Short mmCIF file of C-alpha atoms and ligand atoms in Angstrom, two decimals:
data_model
loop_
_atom_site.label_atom_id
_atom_site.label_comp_id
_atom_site.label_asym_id
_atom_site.label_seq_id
_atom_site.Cartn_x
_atom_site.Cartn_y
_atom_site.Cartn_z
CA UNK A 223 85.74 77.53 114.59
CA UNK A 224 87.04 79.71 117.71
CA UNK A 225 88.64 77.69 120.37
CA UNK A 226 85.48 77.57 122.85
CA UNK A 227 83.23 77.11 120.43
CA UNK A 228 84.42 73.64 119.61
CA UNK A 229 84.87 73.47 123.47
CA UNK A 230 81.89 73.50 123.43
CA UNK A 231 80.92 71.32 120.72
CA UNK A 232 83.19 68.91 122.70
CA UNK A 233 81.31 69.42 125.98
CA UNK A 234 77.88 69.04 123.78
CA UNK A 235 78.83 65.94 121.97
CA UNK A 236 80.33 64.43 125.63
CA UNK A 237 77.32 64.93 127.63
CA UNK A 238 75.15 63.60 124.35
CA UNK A 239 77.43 60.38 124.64
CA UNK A 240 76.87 59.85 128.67
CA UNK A 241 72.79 60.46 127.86
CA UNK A 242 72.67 57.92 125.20
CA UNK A 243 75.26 55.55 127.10
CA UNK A 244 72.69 56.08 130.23
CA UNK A 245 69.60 55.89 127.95
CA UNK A 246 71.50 52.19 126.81
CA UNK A 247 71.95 50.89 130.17
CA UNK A 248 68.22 52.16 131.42
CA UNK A 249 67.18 50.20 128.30
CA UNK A 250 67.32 46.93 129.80
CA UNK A 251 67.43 44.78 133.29
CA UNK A 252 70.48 43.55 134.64
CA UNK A 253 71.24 39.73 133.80
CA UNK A 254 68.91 37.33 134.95
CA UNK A 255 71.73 35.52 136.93
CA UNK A 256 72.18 38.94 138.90
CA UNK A 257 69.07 38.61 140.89
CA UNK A 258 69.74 41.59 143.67
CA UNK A 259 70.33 43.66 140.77
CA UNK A 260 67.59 42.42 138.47
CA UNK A 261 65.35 43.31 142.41
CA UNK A 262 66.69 46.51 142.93
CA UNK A 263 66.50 47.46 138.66
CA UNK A 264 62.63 46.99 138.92
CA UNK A 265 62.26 48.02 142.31
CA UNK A 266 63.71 51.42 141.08
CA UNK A 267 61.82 51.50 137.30
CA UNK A 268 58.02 50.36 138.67
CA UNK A 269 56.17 52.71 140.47
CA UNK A 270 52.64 51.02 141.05
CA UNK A 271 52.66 46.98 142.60
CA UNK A 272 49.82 44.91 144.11
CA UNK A 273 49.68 45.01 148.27
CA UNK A 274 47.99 42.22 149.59
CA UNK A 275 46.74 42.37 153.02
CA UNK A 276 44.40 39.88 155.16
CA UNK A 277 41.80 41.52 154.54
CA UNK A 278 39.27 42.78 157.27
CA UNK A 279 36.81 43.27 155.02
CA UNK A 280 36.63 40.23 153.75
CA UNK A 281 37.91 37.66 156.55
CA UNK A 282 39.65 34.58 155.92
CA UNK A 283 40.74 35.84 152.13
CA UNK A 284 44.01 37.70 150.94
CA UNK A 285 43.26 41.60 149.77
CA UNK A 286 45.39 42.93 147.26
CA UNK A 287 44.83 46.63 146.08
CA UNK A 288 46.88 48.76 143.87
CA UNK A 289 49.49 51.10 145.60
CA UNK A 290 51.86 53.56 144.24
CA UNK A 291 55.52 53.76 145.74
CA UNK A 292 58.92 54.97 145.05
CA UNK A 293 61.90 53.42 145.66
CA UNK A 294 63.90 56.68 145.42
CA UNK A 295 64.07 60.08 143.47
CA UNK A 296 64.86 59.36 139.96
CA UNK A 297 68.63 59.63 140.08
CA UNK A 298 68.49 57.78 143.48
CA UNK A 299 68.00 54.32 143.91
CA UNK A 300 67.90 53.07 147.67
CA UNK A 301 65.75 49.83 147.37
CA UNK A 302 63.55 50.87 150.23
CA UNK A 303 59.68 51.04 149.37
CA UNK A 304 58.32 54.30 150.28
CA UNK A 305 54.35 54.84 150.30
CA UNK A 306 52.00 57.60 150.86
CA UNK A 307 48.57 56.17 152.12
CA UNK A 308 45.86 57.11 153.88
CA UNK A 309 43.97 55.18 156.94
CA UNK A 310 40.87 55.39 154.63
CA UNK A 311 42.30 52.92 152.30
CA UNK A 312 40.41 49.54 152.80
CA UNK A 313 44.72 47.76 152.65
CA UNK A 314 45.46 50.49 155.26
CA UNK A 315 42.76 49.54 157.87
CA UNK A 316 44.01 45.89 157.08
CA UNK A 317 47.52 47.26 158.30
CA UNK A 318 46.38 48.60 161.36
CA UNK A 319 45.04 45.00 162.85
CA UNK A 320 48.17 43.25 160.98
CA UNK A 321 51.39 44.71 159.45
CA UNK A 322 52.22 41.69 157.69
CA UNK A 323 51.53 41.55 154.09
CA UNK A 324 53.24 41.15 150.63
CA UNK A 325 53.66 43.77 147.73
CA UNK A 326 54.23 42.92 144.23
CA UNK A 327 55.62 44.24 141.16
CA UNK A 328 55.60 42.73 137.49
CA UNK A 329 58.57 43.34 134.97
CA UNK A 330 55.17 44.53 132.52
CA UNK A 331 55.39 47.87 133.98
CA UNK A 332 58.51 48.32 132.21
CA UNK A 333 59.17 48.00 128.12
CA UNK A 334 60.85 44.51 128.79
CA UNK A 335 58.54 41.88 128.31
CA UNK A 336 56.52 43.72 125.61
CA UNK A 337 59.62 44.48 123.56
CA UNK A 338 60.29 40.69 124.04
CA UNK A 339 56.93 39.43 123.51
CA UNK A 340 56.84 38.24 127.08
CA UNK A 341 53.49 37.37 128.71
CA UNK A 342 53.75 38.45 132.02
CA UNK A 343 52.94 35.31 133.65
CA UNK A 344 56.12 34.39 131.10
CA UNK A 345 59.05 33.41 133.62
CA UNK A 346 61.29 35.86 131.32
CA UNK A 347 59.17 38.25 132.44
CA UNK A 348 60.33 38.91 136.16
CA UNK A 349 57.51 38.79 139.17
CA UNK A 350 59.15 40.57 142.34
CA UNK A 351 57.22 39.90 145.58
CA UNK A 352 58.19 41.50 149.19
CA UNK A 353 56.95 39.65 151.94
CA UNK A 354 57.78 42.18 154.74
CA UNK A 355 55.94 44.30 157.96
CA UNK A 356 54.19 47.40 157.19
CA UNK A 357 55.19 50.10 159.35
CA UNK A 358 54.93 54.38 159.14
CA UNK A 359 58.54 55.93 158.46
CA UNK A 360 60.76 57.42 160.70
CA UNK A 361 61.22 61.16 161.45
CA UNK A 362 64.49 60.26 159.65
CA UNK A 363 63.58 58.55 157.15
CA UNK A 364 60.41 61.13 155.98
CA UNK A 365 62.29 63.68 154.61
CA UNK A 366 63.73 60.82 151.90
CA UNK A 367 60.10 59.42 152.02
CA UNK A 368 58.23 62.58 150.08
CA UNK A 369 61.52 63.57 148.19
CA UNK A 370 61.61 60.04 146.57
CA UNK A 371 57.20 59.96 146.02
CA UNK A 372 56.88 63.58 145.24
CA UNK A 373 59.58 63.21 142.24
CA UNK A 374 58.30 59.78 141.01
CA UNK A 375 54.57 60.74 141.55
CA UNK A 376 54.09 64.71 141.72
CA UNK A 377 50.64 64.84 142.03
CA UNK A 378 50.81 63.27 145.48
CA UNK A 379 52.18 67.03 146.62
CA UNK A 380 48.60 67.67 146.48
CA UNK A 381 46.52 64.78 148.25
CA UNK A 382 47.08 66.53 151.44
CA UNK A 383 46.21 69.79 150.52
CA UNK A 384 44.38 72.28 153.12
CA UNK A 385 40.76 71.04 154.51
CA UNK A 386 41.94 67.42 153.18
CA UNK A 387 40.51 64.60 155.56
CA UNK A 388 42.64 62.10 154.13
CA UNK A 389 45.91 62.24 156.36
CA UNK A 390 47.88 61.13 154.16
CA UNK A 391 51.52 59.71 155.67
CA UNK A 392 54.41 58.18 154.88
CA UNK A 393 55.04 54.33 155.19
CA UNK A 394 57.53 51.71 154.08
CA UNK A 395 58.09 47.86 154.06
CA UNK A 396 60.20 46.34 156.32
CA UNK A 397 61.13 43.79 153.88
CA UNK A 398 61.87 40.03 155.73
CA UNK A 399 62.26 38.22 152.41
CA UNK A 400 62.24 38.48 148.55
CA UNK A 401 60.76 36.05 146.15
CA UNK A 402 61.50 36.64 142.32
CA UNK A 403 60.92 34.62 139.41
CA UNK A 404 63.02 35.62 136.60
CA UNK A 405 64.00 32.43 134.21
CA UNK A 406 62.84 29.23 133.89
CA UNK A 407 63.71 26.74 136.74
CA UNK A 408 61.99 28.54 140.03
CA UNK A 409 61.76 31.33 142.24
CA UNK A 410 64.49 32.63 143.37
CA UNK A 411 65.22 33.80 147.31
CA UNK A 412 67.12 36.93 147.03
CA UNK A 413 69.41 38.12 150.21
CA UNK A 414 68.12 41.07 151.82
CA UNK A 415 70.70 42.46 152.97
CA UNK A 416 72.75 42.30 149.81
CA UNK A 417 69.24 43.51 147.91
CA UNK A 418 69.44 46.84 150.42
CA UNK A 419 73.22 46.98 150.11
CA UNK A 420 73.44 47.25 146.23
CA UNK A 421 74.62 50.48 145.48
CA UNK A 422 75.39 50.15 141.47
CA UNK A 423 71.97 50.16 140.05
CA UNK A 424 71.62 52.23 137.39
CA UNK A 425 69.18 55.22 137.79
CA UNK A 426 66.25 55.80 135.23
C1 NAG B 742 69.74 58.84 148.45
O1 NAG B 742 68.79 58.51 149.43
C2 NAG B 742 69.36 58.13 150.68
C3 NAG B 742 68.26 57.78 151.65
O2 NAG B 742 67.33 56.92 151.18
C4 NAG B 742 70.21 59.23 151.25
O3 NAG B 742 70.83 58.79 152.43
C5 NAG B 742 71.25 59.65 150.23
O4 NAG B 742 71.93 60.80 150.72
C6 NAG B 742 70.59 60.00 148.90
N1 NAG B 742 71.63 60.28 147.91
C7 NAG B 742 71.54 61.33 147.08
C8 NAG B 742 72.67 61.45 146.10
O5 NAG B 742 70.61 62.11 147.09
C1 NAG B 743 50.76 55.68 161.23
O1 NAG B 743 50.44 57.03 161.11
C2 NAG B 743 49.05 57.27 160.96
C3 NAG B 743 48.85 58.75 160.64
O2 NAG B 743 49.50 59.54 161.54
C4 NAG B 743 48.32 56.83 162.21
O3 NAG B 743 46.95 57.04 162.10
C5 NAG B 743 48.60 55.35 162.43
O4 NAG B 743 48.02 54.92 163.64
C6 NAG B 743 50.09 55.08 162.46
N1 NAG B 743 50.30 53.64 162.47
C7 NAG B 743 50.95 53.04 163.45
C8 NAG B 743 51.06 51.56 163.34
O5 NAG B 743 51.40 53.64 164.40
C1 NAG B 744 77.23 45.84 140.37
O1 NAG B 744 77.90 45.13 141.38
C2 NAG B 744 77.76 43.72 141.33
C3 NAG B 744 78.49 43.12 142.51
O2 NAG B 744 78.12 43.73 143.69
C4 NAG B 744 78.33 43.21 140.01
O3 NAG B 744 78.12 41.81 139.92
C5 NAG B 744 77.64 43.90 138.86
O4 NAG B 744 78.25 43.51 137.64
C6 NAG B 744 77.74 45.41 139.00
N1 NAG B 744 76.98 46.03 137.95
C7 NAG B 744 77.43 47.09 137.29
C8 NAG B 744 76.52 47.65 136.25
O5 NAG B 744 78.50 47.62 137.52
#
């Protein structure tokens, strides 16, 4: 075999490792004792939760409506929750009276509990919940807004297209506190700041 062939071979069998070694880690949720990371591992792998608003629709009951959100690019995990909404949404006009509301993820949306045989209401099965204010993005913070929805969601590049109505924008949760179940015993009260500050989780 000439030398850079098997170079090559070398290189090719390498980068095969780190993909199956990356495929391994993305496999699985960090231990259940590790609850920022087990927060920011399905905060980066869902991309759909509940929202639940007070509703104005409704009044006096809770509203919860499906939203999609990204948490990052793929290969970029930052634990914020980035959304792309429009006011015509019935949680959205619930926003604009009050700002405070919850959004929810389940440890279902991954291959977890159903690999494990895990009900979701199962406490092995984790239940994330943000309790937070509602608020549009930042001119700084936009740009990583649609990078992180548009990657995780592309067909979003489109709901504002030409003639569209919708005005769709750019939001986020300015999470207060996080309640996760994860294991029998209780919910757990994971530190925000250490949830945002988590820089090791791995990426998809
Ligand atoms: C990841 O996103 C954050 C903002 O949310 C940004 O500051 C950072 O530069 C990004 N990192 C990469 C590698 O893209
Ligand atoms: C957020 O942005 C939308 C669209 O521009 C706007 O209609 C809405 O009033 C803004 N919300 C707040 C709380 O400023
Ligand atoms: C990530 O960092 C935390 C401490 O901040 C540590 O407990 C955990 O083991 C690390 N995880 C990985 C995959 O390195």
């Amino acid at each position: 075999m000439a030398p850079s062939k098997s170079v090559g071979v070398l290189v090719g069998l390498l980068l095969l490792g780190l993909a199956v070694s990356a495929h391994d880690a993305a496999a699985g949720p960090p231990d259940y004792q590790d609850k920022v990371g087990v927060a920011r591992w399905l905060a980066h792998q869902a991309v759909e939760g509940v929202l639940a608003t007070t509703s104005t629709a409704f009044p006096g009951y809770a509203f919860g409506n499906t939203q999609s959100f990204a948490d990052g690019t793929i290969k970029n995990s930052t634990g914020h929750l980035f959304f792309y909404v429009s006011n015509l949404d019935a949680s959205i006009q619930d926003i604009l009276v009050d700002p405070r509301c919850t959004f929810t993820l389940s440890e279902v949306e991954t291959n977890f509990c159903k690999q494990n045989h895990y009900d979701a209401e199962d406490p092995r099965c984790a239940r994330l919940t943000f309790v937070g204010t509602y608020r549009n993005v930042t001119s700084a913070e936009e740009p990583h807004a649609q990078a992180a929805l548009f990657d995780r969601h592309p067909e979003m590049k489109s709901w504002n297209s030409q003639g569209s109505f919708h005005d769709f924008h750019f939001t986020t949760l300015e999470i207060e506190h996080i309640w996760l179940v994860d294991m029998f015993g209780g919910a757990a009260d994971v530190d925000v700041k250490q949830y945002y500050a988590r820089n090791n989780v791995t990426a998809l």
